[in-house]
Coordinates of C-alpha atoms in Angstrom, one line a residue:
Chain A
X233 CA -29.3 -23.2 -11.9
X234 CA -29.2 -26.8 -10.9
X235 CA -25.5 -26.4 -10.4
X236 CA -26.1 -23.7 -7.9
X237 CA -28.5 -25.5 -6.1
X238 CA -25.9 -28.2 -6.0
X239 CA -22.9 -26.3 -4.8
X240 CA -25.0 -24.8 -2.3
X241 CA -26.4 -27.9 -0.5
X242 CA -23.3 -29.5 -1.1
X243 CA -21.6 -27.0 0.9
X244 CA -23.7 -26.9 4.0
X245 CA -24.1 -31.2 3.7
X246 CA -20.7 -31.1 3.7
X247 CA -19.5 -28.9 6.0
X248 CA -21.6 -30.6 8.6
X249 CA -20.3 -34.0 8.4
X250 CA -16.8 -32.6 8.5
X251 CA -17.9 -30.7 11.8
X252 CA -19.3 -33.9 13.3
X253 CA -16.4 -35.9 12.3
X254 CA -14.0 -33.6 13.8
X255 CA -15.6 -34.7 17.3
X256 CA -15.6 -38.3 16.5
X257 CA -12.6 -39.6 17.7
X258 CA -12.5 -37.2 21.0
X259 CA -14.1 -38.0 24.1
X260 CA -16.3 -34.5 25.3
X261 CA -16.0 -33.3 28.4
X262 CA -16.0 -29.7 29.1
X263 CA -12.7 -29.2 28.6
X264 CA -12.3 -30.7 25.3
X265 CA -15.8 -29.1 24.7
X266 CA -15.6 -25.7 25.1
X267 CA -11.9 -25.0 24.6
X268 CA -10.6 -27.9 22.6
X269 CA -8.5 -28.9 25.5
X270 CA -6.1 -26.2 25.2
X271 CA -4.3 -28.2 22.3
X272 CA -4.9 -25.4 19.3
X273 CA -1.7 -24.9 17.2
X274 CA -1.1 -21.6 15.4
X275 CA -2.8 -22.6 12.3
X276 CA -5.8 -23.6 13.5
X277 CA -6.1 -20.6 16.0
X278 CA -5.4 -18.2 13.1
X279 CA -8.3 -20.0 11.5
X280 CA -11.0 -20.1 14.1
X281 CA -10.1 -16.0 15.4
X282 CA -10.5 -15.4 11.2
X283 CA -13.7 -18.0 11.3
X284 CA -14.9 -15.1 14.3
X285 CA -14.5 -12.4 12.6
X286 CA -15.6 -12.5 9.1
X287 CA -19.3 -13.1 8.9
X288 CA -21.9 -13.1 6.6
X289 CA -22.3 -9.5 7.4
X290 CA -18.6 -8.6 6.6
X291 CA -19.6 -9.4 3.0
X292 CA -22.9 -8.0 2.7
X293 CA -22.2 -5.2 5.2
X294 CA -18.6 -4.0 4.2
X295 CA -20.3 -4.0 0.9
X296 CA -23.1 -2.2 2.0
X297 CA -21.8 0.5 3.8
X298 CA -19.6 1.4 0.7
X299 CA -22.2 1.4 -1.3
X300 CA -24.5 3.3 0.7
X301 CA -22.8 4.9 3.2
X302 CA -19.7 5.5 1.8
X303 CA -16.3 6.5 3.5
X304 CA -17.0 5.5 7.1
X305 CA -17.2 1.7 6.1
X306 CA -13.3 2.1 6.3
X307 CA -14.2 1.5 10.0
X308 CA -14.4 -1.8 9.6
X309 CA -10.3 -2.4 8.5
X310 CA -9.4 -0.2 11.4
X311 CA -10.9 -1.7 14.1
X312 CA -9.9 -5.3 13.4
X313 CA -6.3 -3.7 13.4
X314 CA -6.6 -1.9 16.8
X315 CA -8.2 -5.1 18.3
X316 CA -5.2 -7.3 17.4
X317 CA -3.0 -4.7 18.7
X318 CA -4.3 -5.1 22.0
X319 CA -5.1 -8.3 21.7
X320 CA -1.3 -8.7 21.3
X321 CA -1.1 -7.2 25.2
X322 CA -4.0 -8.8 26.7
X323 CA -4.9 -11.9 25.0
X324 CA -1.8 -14.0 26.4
X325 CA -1.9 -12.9 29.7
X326 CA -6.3 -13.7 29.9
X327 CA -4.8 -17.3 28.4
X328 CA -2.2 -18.4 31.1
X329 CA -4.9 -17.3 33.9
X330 CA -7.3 -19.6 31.7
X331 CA -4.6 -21.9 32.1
X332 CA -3.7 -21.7 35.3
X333 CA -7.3 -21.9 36.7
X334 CA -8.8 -24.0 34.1
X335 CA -11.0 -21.4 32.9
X336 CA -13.8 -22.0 30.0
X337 CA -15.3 -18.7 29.9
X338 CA -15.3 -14.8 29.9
X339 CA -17.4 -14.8 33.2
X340 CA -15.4 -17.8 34.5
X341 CA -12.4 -15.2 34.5
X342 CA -14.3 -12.4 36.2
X343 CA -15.4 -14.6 39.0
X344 CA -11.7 -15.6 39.1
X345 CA -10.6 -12.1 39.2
X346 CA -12.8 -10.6 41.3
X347 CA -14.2 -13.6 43.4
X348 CA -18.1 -12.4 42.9
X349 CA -20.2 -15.3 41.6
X350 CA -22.7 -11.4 41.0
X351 CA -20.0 -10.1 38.8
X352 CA -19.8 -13.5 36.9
X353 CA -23.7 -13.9 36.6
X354 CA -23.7 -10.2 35.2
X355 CA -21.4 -10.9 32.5
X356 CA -22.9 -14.3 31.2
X357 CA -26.1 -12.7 31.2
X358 CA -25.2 -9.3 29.1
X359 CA -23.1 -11.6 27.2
X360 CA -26.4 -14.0 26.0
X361 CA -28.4 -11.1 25.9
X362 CA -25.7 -9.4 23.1
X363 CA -25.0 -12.8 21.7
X364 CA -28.5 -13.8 21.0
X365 CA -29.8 -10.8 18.5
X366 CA -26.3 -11.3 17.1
X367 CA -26.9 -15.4 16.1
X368 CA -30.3 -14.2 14.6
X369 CA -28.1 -11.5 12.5
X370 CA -26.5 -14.4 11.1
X371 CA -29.2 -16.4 10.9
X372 CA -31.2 -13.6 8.6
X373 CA -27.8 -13.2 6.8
X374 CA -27.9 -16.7 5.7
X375 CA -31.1 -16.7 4.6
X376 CA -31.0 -13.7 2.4
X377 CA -27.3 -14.9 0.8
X378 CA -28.8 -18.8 0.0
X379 CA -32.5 -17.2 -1.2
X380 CA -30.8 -14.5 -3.6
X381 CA -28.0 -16.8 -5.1
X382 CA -30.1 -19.9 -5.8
X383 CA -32.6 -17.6 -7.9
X384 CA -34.6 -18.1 -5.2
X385 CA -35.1 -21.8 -5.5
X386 CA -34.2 -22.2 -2.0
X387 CA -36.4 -20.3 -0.3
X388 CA -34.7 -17.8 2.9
X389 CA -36.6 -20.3 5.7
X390 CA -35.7 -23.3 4.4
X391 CA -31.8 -22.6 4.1
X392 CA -31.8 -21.7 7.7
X393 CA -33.7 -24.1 9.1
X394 CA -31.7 -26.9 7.0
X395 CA -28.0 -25.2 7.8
X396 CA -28.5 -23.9 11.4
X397 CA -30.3 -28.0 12.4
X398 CA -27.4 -29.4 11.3
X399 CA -24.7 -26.3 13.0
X400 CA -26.5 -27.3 16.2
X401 CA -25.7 -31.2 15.5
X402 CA -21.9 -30.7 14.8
X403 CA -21.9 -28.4 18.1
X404 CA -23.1 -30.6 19.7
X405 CA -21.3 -33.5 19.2
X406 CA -17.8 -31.8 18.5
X407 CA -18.0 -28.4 20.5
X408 CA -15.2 -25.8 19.3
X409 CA -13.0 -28.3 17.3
X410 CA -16.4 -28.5 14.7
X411 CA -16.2 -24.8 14.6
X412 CA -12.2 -24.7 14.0
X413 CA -12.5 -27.9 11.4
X414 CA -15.3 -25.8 9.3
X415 CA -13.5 -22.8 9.4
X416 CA -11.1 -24.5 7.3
X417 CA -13.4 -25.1 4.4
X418 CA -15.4 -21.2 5.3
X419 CA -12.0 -19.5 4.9
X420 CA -10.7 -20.5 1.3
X421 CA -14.1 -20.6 0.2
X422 CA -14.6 -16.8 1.6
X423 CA -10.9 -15.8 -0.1
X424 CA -11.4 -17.3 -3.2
X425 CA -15.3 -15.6 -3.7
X426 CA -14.0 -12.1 -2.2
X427 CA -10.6 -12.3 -4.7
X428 CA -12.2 -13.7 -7.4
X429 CA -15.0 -10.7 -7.3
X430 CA -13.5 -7.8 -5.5
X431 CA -10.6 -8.1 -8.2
X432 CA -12.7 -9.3 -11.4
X433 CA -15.6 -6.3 -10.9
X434 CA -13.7 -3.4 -10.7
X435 CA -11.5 -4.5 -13.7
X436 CA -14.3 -5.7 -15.6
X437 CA -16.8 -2.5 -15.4
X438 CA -13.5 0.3 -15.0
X439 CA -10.7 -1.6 -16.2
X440 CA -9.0 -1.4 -13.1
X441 CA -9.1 -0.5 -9.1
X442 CA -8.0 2.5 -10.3
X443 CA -9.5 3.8 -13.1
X444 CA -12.7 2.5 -11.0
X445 CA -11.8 5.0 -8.1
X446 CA -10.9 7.8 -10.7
X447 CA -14.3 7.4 -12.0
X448 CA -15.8 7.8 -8.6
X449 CA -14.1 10.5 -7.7
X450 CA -15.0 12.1 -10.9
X451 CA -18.7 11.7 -9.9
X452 CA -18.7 11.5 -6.3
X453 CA -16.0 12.9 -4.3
X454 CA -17.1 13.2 -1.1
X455 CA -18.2 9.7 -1.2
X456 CA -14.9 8.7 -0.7
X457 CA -13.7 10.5 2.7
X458 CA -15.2 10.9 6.0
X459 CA -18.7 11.4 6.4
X460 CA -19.2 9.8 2.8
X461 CA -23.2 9.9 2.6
X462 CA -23.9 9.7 6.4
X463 CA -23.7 12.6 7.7
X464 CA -23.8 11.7 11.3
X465 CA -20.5 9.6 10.3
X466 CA -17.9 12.2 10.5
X467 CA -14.6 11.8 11.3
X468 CA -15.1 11.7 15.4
X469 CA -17.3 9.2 15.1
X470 CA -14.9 7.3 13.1
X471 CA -12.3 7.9 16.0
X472 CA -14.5 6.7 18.5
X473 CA -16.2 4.1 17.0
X474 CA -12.7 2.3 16.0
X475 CA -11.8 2.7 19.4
X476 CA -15.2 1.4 20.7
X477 CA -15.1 -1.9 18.5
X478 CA -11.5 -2.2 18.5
X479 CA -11.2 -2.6 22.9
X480 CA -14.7 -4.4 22.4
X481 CA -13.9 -6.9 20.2
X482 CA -12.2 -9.3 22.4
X483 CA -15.1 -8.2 25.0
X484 CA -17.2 -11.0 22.9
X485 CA -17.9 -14.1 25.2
X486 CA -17.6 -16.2 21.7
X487 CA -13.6 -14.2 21.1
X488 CA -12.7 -14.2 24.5
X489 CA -13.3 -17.7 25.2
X490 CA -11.4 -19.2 22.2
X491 CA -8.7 -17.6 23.0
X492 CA -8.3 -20.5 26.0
X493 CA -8.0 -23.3 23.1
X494 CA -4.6 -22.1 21.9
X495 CA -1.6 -24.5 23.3
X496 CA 0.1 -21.5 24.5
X497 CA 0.4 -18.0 25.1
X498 CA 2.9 -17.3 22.3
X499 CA 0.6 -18.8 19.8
X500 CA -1.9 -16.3 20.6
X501 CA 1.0 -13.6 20.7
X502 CA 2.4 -14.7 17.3
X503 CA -1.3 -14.8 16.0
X504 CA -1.9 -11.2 16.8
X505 CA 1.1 -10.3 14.8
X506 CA 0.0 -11.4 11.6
X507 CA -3.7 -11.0 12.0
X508 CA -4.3 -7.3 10.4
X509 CA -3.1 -9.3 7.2
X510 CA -6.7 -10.2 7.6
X511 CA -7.6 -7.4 6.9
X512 CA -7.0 -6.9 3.4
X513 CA -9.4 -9.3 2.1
X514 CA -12.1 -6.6 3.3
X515 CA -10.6 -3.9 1.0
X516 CA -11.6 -5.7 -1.8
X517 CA -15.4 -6.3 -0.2
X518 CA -15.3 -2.3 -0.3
X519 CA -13.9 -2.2 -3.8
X520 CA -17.2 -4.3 -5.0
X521 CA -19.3 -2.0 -2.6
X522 CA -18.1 1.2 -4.7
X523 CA -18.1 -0.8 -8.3
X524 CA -21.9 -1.2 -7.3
X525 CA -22.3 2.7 -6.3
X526 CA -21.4 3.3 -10.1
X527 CA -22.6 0.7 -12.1
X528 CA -25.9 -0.5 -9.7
X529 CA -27.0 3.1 -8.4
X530 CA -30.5 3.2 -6.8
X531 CA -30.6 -0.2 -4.6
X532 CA -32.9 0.3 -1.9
X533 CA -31.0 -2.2 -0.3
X534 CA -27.4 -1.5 0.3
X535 CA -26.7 -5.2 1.5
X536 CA -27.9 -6.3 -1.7
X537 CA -24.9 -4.7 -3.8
X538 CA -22.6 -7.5 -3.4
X539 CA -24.9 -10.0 -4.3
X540 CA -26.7 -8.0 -7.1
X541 CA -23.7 -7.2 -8.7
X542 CA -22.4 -10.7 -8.9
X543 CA -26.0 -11.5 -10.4
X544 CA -25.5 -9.1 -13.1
X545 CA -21.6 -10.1 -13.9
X546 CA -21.2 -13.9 -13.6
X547 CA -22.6 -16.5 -14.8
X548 CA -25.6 -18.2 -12.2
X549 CA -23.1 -21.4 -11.1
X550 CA -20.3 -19.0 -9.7
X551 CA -23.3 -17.2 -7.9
X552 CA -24.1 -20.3 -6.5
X553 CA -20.5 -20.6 -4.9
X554 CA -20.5 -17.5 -3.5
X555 CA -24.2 -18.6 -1.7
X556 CA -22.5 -21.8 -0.8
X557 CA -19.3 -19.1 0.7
X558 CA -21.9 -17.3 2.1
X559 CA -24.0 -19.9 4.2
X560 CA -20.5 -21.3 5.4
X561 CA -19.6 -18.0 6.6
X562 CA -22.7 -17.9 8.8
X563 CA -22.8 -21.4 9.9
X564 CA -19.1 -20.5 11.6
X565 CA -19.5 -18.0 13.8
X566 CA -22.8 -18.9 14.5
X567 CA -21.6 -22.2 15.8
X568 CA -19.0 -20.2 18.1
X569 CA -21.7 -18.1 19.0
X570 CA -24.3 -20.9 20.0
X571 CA -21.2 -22.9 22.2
X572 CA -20.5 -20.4 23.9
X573 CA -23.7 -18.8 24.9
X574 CA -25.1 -22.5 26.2
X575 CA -21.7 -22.8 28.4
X576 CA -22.4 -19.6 29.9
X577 CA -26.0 -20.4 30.6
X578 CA -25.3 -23.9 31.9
X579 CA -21.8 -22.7 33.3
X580 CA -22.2 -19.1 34.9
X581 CA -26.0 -18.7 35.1
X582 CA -27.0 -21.7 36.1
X583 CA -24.0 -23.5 38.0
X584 CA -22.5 -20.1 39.2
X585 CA -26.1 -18.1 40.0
X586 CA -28.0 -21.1 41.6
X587 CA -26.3 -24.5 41.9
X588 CA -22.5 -24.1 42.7
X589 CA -22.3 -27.9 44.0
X590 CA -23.3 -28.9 40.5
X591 CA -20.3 -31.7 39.0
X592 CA -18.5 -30.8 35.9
X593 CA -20.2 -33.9 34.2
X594 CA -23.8 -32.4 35.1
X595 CA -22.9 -28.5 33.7
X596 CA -21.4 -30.8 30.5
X597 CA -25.0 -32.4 30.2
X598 CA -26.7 -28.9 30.9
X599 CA -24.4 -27.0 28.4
X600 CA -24.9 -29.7 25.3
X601 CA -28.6 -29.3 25.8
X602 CA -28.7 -25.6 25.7
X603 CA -27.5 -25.7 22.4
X604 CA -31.1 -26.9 21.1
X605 CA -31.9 -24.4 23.4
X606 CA -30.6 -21.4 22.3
X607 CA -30.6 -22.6 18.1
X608 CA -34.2 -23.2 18.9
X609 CA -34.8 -19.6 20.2
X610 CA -32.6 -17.5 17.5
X611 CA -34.4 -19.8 15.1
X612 CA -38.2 -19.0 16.2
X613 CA -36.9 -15.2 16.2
X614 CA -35.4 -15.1 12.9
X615 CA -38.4 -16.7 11.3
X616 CA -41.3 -15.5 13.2
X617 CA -40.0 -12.4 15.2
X618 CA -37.4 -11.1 12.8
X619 CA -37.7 -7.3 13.8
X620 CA -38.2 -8.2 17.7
X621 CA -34.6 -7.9 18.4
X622 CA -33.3 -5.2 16.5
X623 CA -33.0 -3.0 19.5
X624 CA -30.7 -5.8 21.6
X625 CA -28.5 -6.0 18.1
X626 CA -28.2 -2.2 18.2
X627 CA -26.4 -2.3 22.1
X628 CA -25.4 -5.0 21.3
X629 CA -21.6 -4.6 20.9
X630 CA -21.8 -1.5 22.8
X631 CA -23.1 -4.0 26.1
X632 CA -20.1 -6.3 25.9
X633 CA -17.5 -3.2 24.8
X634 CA -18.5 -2.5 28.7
X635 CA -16.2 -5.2 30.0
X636 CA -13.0 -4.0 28.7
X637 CA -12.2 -2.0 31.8
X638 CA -12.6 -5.1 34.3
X639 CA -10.3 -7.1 32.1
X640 CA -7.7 -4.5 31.4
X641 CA -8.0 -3.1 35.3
X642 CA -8.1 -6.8 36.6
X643 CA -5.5 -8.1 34.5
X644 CA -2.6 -5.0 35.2
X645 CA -4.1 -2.8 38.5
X646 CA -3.1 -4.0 41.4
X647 CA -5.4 -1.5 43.3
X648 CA -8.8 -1.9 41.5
X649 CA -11.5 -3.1 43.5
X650 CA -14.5 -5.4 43.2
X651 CA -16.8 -2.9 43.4
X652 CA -15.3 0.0 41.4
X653 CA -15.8 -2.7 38.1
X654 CA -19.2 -3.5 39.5
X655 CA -20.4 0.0 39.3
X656 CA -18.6 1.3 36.2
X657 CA -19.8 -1.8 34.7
X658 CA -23.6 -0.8 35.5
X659 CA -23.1 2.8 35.1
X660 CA -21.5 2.0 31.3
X661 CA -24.8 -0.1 30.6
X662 CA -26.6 2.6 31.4
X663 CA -25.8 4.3 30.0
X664 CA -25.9 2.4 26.5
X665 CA -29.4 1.9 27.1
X666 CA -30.4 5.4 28.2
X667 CA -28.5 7.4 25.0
X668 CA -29.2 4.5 22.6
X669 CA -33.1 3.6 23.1
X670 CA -33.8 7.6 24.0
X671 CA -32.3 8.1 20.3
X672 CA -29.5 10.1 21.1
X673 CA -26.8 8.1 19.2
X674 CA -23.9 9.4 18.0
X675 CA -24.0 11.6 21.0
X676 CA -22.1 15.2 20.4
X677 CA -20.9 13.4 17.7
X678 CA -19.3 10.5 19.0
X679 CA -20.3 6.7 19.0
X680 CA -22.5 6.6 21.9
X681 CA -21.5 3.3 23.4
X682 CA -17.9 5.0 23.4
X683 CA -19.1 7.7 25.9
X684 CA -20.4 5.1 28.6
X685 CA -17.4 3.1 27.9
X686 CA -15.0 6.2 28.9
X687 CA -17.6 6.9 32.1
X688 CA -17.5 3.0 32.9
X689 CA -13.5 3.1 33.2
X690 CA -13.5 6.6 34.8
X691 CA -16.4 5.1 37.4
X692 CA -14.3 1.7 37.9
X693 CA -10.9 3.6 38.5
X694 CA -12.1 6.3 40.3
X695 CA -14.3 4.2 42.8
X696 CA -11.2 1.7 43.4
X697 CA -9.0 4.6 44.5
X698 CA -11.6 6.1 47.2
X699 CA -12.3 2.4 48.5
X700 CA -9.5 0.5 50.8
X701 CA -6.6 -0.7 48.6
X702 CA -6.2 -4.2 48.6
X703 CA -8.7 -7.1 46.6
X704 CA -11.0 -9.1 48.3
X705 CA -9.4 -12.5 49.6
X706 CA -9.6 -15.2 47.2
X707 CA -8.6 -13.2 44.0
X708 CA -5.3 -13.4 42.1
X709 CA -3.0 -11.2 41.1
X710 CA -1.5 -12.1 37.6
X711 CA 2.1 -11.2 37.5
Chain B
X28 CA 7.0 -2.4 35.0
X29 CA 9.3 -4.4 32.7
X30 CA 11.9 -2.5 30.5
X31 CA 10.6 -4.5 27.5
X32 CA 6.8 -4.5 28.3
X33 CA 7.5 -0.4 28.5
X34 CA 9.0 -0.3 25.2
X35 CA 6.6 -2.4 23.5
X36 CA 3.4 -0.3 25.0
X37 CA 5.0 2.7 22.8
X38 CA 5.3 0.6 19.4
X39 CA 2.0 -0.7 20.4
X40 CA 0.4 3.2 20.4
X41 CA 1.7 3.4 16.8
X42 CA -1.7 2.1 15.3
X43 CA -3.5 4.0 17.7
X44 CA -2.1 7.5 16.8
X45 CA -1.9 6.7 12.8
X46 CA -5.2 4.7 12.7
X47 CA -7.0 6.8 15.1
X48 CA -5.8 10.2 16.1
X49 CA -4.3 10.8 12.7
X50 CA -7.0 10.6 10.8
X51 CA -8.7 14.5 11.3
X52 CA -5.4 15.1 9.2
X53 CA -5.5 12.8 6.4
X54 CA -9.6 13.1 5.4
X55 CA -8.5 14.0 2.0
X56 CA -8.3 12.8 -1.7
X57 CA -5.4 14.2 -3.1
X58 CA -2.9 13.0 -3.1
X59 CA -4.3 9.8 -5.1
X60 CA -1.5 6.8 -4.1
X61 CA -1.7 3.3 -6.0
X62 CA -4.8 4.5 -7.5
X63 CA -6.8 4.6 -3.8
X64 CA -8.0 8.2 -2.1
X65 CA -5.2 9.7 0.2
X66 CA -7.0 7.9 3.3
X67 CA -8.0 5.3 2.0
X68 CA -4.3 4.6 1.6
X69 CA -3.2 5.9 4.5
X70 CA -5.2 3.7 6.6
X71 CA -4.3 0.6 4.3
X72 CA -0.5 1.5 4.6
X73 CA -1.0 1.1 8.7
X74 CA -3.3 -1.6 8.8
X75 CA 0.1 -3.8 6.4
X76 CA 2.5 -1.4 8.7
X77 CA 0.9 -3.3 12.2
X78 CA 2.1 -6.6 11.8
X79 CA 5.5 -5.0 11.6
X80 CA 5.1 -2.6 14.6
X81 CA 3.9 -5.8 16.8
X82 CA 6.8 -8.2 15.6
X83 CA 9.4 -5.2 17.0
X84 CA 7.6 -5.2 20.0
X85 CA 7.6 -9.1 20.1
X86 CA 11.2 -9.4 19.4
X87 CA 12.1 -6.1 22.2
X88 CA 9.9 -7.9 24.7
X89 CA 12.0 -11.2 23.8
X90 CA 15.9 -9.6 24.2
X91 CA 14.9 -7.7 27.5
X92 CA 12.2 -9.6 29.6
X93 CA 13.8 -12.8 31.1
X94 CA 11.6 -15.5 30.3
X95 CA 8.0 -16.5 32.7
X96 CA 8.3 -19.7 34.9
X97 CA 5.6 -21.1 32.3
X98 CA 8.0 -21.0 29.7
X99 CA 9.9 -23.5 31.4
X100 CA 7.4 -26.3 30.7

């Protein structure tokens, strides 16, 4: 037990001070900041895009969806595939405008684009509304992960206060290299825990991946394919959900704006490439998920299969590592997440919506306090308010899915038009809103924020060809 | 549009149609392959398959689009 507790603490100590100490020697401004100064080599890029993606809740969740859910968890491996896919097209050319124009965020590029300081103040403020709900997610996440693997000993609010105090220090003093410099220590702790058990459970309570699938499939069949045991999950939701998440992904203010810390555009191009290798560590998330379905049936919790069954199986230290692997994981992307949404709230809503003459220097200031800002405000939620944004996490990637059709249009159509995004943009929104909150998602089957992503492009394309051709003056073209 | 970019857009559909639009047509157990559910597999197979797909379409955009001023630096 006392090892556990030591592993853990140790772990989130540690991480810290190598998150502070990657700032040390750099001197912050914006630039360096927010985007590193555009000096990110391919290793470190491949790390921090991995340090995005995998969060507490692709553990617990991947996990959980197997167990409960079933077949339509194999969403997850298929999204992260189509994102890097088109990331592969789009990421490279969003990173020489960065370049070009010195850009440090997603709405920084819009205004760019489109020259509409509106535009730009509508994205930064969807973009903290989604990100928000989304840093309390992880907050929770943590919480649950250090409470459960230290036998409780550390109790849920004192791991996050204790992990996300010192996240907002190393932000603060070291912006996105902290992130990158953890995400070193996050990712082969993540691999190991997820190799070790996603291998050793299966083989352990079946023998083998495969004897453990024959086994399910003796019991369980349908478990395994499309709608598994959701029956709102079938197959077209699949289809339009992986297309959904996959063109939303990079819609994330967080994913989008670290993509302007590589050193160039083929470093994000080469990244893409080898990115769906990624992947694979999830399968064996899902293989754990299942192992629990047989050998664990009857959690009320599906989250809790990971964890439970690594209580049951190993002995209490190793469970300690995976808490430590756990709180890492969250402490990550919730750093990302808390840079970025104080730059866009010092940046695009304050600078951008009410005092453009304000000097880089000041928005620097602004941005570095907003991180006690916004830590302070996911904190007070996930301990006080936890179930008050539940409804913001549920649109949450559906709200920011509603800027791929800007990007894509802006980056490649000559012809679209400031106000065609404007109003597909709104229309998508919505339209999230109005299907999601009036309970009417999946909608004739399909992923709901899907269907006001397809009306948002149609609305944006459509509304550019009726209005004059041509861009408003002081917009770029990017070929 | 560039030759290469054109080329590369198709390889970069692949994962779309096998990931995507394939998948009403491989819902299915049988046949079991490496042990795993038939689409279990099949989307595994693609998600290893991608990385090959996008280094094509790396190399094709490479040999026939002539390189970007920024290159130059």
């Amino acid at each position: 037990m006392n090892a556990a507790l030591l592993i853990i603490l140790g772990t989130i100590a540690g991480s810290a001070l190598v998150g502070i100490y990657a700032g040390l020697r750099v001197k912050m401004d914006l630039e360096n900041w927010t985007v590193g100064g555009r000096r990110f080599g391919s290793l470190i890029i491949w790390l921090l895009m991995a340090g995005e993606i995998y969060t507490t809740f692709t553990f617990l969740g991947a996990s959980g969806w197997a167990y409960s859910k079933g077949a339509p968890t194999y969403y997850i491996i298929i999204y992260g595939t189509l994102a890097y896919t088109l990331s592969f097209f789009i990421l490279p050319e969003i990173w020489k405008l960065g370049k070009r124009h010195g850009l440090h965020t997603q709405p920084d590029f819009f205004i760019r684009i489109y020259g509409s300081r509106f535009l730009g103040v509508l994205v930064a403020v969807v973009g903290i509304l989604s990100i928000i709900p989304y840093l309390q997610l992880q907050l929770a996440g943590l919480g649950m992960i250090v409470e459960v693997s230290s036998n409780g000993a550390i109790p849920s609010r004192l791991a996050i206060i204790l992990s996300f105090v010192l996240t907002c220090i190393f932000v603060y003093t070291s912006g996105i290299r902290g992130s990158a410099w953890v995400s070193v220590i996050k990712d082969v702790m993540m691999i190991v825990a997820i190799g070790v058990v996603g291998l050793g459970v299966p083989r352990i309570y079946f023998g083998g991946i495969g004897k453990m699938f024959r086994a399910l499939i003796a019991q369980k069949p349908d478990h395994l394919v499309f709608p598994g045991a959701a029956p709102t999950m079938d197959t077209l939701w699949v289809m339009s959900t992986v297309l959904l998440t996959g063109m939303g992904f990079y819609m994330w203010p967080h994913v989008f704006g670290s993509a302007f810390s590589a050193k160039s555009d083929k470093i994000i191009k080469r990244n893409a490439i080898i990115m769906p290798f990624y992947q694979i560590p999830i399968l064996l998330v899902f293989m754990v998920g299942f192992s629990a379905f047989l050998a664990l049936p009857g959690l009320k919790n599906g989250d809790l299969a990971f964890l439970e069954l690594v209580h049951k199986t190993y002995p209490s230290w190793f469970l300690g590592f995976i808490g430590a692997a756990g709180a890492v994981t969250a402490m990550v992307p919730a750093s990302i997440l808390v840079l970025f949404a104080s730059t866009l709230l010092a940046k695009n809503v304050y600078q951008a919506g009410f005092n453009p003459s304000a000097s880089e220097a000041a928005v620097m200031r602004l941005s570095r306090a907003m991180v006690f800002v916004i830590t302070a405000t996911a904190l007070i939620f996930a301990l006080f308010l936890p179930n008050a944004l539940v409804n913001l996490l549920l649109i949450g990637y559906d709200g920011v899915s509603q800027f791929f059709p800007g990007v894509v249009l802006g980056l490649f159509w000559k012809r679209v038009s400031r106000r065609g995004v404007i109003c597909g943009l709104l229309t998508g929104l919505a339209i999230v809103v109005a299907l999601v909150f009036g309970r009417h998602d999946p909608f004739l089957g399909m992923n709901a924020g899907f269907v006001a992503l397809v009306v948002n492009g149609t609305v944006a394309v459509g509304i550019s060809l009726l209005v004059r051709p041509g861009r408003p003056q002081g917009t770029v073209h990017v070929d | 549009m560039k030759k290469g970019t054109r080329l590369a857009l198709v390889l970069g559909a692949i994962p779309f149609l096998t990931l995507v639009f394939a998948l009403p047509f491989v819902n299915r157990i049988e046949p079991i392959v490496l042990g795993l559910p038939f689409v279990l597999f099949w989307i595994l197979l693609w998600v290893v398959l991608t990385p090959a797909v996008l280094f094509a379409a790396y190399r094709i955009e490479k040999k026939h689009n002539p390189p970007d001023d920024e290159d130059k630096r």
